[in-house]
mmCIF file of C-alpha atoms in Angstrom:
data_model
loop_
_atom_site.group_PDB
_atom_site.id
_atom_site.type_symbol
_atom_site.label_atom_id
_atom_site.label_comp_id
_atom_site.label_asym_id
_atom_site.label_seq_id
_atom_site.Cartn_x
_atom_site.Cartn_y
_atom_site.Cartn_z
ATOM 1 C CA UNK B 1 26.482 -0.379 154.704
ATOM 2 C CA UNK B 2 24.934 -2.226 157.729
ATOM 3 C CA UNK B 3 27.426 -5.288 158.927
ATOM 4 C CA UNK B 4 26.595 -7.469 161.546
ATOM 5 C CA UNK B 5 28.136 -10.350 162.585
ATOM 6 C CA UNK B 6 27.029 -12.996 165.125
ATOM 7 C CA UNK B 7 29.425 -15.434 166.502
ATOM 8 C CA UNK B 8 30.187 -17.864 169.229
ATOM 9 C CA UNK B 9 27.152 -20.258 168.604
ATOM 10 C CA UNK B 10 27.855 -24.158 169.598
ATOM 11 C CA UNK B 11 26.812 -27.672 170.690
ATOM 12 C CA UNK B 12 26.189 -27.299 174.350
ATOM 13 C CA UNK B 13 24.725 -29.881 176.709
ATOM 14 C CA UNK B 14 21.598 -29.184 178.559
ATOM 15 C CA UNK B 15 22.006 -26.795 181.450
ATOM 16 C CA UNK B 16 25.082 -25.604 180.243
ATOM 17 C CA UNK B 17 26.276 -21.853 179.071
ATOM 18 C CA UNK B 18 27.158 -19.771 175.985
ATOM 19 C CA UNK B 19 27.975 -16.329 175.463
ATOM 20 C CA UNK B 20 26.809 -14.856 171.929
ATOM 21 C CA UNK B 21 28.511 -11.584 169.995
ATOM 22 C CA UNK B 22 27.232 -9.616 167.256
ATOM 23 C CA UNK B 23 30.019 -7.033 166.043
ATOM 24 C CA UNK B 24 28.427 -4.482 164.076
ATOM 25 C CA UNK B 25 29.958 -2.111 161.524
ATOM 26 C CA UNK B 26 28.410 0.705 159.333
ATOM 27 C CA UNK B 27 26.761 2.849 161.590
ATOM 28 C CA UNK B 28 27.163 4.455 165.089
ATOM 29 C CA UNK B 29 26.245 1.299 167.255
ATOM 30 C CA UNK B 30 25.718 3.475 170.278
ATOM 31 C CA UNK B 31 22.615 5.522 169.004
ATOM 32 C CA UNK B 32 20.206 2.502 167.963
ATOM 33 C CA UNK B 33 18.417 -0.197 170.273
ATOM 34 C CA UNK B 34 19.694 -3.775 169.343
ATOM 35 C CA UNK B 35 17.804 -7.303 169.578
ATOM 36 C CA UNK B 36 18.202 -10.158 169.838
ATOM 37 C CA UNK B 37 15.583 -13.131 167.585
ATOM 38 C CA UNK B 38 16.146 -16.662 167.297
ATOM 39 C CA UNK B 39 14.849 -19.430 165.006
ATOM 40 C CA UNK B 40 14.269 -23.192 166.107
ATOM 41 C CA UNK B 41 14.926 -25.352 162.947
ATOM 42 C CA UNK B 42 12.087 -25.689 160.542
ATOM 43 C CA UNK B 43 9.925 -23.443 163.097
ATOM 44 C CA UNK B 44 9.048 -19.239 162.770
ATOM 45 C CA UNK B 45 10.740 -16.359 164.901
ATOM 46 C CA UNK B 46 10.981 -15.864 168.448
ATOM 47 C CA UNK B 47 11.992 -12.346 169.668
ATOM 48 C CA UNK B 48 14.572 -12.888 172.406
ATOM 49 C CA UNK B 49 15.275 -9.713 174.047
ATOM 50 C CA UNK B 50 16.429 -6.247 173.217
ATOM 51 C CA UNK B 51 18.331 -3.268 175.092
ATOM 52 C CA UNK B 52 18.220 0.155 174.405
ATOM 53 C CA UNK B 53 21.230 2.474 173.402
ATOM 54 C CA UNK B 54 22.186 2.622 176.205
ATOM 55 C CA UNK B 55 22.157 -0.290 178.155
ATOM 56 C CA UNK B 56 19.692 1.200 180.433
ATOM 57 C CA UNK B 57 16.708 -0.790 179.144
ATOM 58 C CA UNK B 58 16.021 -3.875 178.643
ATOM 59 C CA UNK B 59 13.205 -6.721 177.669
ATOM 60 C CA UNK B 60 12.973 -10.319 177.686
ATOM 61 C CA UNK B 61 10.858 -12.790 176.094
ATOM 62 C CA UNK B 62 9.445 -14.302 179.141
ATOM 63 C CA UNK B 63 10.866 -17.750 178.430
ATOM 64 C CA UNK B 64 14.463 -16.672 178.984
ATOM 65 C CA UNK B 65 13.846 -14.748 181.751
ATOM 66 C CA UNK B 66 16.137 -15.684 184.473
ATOM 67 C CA UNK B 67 18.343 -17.323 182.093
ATOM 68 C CA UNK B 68 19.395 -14.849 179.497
ATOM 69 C CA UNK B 69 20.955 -11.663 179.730
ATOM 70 C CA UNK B 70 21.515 -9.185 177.016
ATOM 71 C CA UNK B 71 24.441 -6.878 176.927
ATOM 72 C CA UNK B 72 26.273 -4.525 175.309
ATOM 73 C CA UNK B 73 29.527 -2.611 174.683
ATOM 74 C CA UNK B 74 29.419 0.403 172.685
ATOM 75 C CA UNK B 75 33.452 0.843 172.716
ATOM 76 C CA UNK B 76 33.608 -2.280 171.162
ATOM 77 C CA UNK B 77 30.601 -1.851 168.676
ATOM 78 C CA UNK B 78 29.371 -5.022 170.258
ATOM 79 C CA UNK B 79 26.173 -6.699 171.329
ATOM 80 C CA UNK B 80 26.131 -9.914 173.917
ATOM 81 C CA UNK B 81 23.993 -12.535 175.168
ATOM 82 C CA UNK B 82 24.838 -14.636 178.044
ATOM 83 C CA UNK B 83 23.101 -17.745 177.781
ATOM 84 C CA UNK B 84 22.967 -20.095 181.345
ATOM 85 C CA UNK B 85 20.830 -22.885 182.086
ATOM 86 C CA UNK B 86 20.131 -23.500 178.304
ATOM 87 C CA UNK B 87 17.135 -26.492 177.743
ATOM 88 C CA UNK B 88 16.675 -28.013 174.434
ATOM 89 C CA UNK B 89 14.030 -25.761 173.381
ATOM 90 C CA UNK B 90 16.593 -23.323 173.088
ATOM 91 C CA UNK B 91 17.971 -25.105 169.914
ATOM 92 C CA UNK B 92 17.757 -22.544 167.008
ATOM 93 C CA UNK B 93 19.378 -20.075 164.954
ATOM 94 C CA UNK B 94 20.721 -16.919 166.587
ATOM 95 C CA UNK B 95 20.245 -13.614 164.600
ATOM 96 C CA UNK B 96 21.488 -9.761 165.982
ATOM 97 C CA UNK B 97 19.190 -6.469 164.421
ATOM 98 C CA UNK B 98 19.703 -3.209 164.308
ATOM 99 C CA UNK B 99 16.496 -1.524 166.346
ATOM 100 C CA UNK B 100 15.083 1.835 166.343
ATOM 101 C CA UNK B 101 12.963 1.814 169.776
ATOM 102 C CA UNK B 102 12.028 -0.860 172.126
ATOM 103 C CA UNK B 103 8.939 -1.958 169.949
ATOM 104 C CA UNK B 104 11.421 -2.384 166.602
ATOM 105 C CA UNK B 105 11.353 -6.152 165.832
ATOM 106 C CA UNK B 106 14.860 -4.832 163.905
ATOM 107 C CA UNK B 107 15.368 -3.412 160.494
ATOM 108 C CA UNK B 108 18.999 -4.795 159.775
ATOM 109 C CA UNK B 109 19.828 -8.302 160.402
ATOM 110 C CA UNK B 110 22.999 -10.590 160.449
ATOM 111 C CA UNK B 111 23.266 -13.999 159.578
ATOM 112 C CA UNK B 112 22.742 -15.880 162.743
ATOM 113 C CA UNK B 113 25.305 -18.006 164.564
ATOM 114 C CA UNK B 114 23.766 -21.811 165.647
ATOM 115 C CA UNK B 115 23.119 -23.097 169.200
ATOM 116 C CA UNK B 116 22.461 -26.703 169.393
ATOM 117 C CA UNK B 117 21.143 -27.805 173.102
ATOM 118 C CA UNK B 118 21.452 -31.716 173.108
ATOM 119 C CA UNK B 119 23.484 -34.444 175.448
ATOM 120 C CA UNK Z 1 0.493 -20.481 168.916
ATOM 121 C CA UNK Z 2 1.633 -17.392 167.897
ATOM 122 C CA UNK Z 3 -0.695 -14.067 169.441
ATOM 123 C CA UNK Z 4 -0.429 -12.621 165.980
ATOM 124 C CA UNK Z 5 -2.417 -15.233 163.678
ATOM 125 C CA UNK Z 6 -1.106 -15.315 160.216
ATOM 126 C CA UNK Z 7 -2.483 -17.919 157.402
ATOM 127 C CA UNK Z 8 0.179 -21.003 157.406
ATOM 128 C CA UNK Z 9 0.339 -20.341 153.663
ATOM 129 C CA UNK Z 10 -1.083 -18.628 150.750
ATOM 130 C CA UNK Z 11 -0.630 -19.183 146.929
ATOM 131 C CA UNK Z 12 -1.045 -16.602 143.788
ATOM 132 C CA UNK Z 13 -0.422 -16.690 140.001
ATOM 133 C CA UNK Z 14 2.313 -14.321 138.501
ATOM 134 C CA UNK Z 15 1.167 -11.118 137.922
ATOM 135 C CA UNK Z 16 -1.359 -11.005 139.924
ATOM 136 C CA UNK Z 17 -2.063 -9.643 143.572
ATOM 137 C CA UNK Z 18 -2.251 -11.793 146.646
ATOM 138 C CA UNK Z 19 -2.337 -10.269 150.388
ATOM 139 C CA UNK Z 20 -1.358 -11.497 153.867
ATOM 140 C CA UNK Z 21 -3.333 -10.858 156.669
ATOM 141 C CA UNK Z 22 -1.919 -10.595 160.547
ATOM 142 C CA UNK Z 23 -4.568 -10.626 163.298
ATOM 143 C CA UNK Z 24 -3.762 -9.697 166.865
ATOM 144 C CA UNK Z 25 -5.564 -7.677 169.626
ATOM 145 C CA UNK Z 26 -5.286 -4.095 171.087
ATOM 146 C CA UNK Z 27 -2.576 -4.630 172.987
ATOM 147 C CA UNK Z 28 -0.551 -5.270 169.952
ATOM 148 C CA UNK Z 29 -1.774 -4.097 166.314
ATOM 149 C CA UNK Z 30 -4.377 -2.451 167.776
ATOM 150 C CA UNK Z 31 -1.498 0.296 169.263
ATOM 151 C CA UNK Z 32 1.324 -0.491 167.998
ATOM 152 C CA UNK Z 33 3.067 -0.257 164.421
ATOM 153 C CA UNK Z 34 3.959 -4.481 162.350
ATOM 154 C CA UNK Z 35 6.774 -4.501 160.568
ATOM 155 C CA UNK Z 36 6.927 -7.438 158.061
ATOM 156 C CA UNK Z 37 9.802 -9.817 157.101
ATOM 157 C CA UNK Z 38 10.869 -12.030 153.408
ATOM 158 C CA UNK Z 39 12.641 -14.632 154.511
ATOM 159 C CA UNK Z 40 13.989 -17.076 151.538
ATOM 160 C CA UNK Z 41 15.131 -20.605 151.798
ATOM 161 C CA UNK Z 42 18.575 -20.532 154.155
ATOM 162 C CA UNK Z 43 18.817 -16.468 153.990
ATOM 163 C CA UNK Z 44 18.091 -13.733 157.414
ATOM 164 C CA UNK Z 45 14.894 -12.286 157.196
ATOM 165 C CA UNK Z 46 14.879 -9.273 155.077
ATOM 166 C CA UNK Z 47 12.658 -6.040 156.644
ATOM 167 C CA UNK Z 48 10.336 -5.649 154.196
ATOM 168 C CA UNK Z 49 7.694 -2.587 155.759
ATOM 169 C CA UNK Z 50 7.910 -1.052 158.652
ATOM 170 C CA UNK Z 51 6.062 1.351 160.864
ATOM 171 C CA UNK Z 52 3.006 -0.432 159.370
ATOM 172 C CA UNK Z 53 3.119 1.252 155.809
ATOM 173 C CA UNK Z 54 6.395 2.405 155.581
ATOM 174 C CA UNK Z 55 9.264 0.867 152.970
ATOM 175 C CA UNK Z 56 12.967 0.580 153.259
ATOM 176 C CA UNK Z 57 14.996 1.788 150.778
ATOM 177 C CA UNK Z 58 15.606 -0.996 147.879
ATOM 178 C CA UNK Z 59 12.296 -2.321 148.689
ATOM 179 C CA UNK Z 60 10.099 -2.182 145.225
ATOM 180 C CA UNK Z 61 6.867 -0.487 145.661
ATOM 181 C CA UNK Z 62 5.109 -4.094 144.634
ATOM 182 C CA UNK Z 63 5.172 -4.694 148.563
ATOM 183 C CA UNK Z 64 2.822 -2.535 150.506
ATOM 184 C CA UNK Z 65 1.518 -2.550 154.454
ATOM 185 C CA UNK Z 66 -1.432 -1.541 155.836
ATOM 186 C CA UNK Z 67 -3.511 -1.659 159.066
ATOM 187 C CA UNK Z 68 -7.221 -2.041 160.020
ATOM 188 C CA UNK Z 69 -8.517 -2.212 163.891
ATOM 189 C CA UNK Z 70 -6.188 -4.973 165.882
ATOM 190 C CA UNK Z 71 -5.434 -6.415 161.804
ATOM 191 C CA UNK Z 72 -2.590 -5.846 159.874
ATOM 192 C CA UNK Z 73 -2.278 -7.197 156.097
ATOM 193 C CA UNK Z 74 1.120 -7.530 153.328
ATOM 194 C CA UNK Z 75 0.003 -6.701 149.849
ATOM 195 C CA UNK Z 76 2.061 -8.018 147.422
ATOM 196 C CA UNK Z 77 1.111 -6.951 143.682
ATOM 197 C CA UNK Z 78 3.123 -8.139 140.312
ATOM 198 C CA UNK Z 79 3.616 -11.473 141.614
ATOM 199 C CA UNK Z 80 7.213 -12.920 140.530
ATOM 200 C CA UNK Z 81 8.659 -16.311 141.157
ATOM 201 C CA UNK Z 82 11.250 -14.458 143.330
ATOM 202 C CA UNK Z 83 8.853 -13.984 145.712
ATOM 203 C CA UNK Z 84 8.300 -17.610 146.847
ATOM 204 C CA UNK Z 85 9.263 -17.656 150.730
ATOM 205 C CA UNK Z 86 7.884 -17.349 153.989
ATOM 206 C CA UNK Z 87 6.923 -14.027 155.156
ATOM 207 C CA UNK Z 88 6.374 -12.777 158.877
ATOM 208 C CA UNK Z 89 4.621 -9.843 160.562
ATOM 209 C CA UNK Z 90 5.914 -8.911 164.129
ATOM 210 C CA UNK Z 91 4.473 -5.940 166.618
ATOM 211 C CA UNK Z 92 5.309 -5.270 170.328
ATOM 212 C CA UNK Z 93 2.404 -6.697 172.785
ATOM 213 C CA UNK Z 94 1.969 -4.105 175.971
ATOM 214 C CA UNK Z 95 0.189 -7.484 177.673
ATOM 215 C CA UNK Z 96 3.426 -9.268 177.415
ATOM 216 C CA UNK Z 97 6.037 -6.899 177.511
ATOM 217 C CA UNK Z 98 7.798 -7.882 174.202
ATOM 218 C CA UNK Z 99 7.615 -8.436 170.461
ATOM 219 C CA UNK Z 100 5.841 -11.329 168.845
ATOM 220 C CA UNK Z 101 6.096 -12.081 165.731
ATOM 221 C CA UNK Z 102 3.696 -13.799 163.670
ATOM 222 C CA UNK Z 103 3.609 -17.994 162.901
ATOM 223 C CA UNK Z 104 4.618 -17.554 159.530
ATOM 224 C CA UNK Z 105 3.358 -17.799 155.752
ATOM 225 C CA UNK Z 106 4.407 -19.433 152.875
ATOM 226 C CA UNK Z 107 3.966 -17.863 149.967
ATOM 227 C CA UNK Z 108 3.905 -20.358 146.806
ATOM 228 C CA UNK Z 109 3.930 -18.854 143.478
ATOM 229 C CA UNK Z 110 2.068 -20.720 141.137
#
């Protein structure tokens, strides 16, 4: 069975960092492209970025650009996302999905881990 | 404002049929496969169809996906009062570089 399991989501004061994990279990994490989607509260889903098996692509919703990075470590089973210069607007729930190819909006999803941008 | 349009809600009576419609462009739909999401009250979205038409396993056959043009639309017949929740339809754009997903659409079950 599919397991994935975001962590490391927090309060964090504008233009401040984070760094978000997803540990996956259940199948060979480095043969499938992995995304990232978040989820103001109340509000629909945003695609964040995604990165291929890889590591050697990746794609960025272009309001992160600059600010985000997406990473990976496939000896670790583990997905990342380095989070700098975070605004308000970047207030939402976190999720991690399993991906087929870069246009996969992700079949297998964890629970999210929360990021709360406010002084 | 999402590029894939989606109706901010839609309603049906149990047992019946009701369908949600996604409209985007060519540079989304129009070339690429939707997949569509269930999303219930405090739960991850659930994959519902993928690859337009396709259904994971687990999935009952109620749910069905289909594409016309630069439109993509969620059929969901057998309406049950399990299938309240907000459901979302997502493609990647080749304007933008990325996946969008749809605004959203609450499905009330009468």
């Amino acid at each position: 069975e599919v397991h994935l399991v975001e962590s490391g989501g927090a309060l964090v004061q504008p233009g401040g960092s984070l760094r978000l994990s997803c540990v996956a279990s259940g199948f060979t994490f480095g043969t499938y492209w992995m995304t990232w989607v978040r989820q103001a509260p109340g509000k629909g889903l945003e695609w964040v970025a995604n990165i291929k098996s890889d590591g050697s692509e990746k794609y960025y919703v272009d309001s992160v650009k600059g600010r985000f990075t997406i990473s990976r470590d496939n000896t670790k089973n583990s997905l990342y996302l380095q989070m700098n210069s975070l605004r308000a607007e970047d207030t939402a729930a976190y999720h991690c999905a399993r991906a087929y190819d870069y246009a996969d909006s992700g079949h297998d999803w964890g629970q999210g881990t929360l990021v709360a941008v406010s002084s | 404002q999402s590029v894939l349009t989606q109706p901010p809600s839609v309603s049906g009576t149990p047992g019946l049929r009701v369908t949600i419609s996604c409209s985007g462009s060519s540079s989304n739909i129009g070339d690429f496969y939707v997949n569509w999401y269930q999303q219930l009250p405090g739960t991850a979205p659930k994959l519902l169809i993928y690859g337009t038409n396709q259904r994971p396993s687990g999935v009952p056959d109620r749910f069905a996906g289909s594409k016309s043009g630069t439109s993509a639309s969620l059929a969901i017949s057998g309406l049950r009062s399990e299938d309240e929740a907000d459901y979302y339809c997502a493609a990647w754009d080749d304007s933008l570089y990325g996946i969008i997903f749809g605004g959203g659409t609450k499905l009330t079950v009468l």
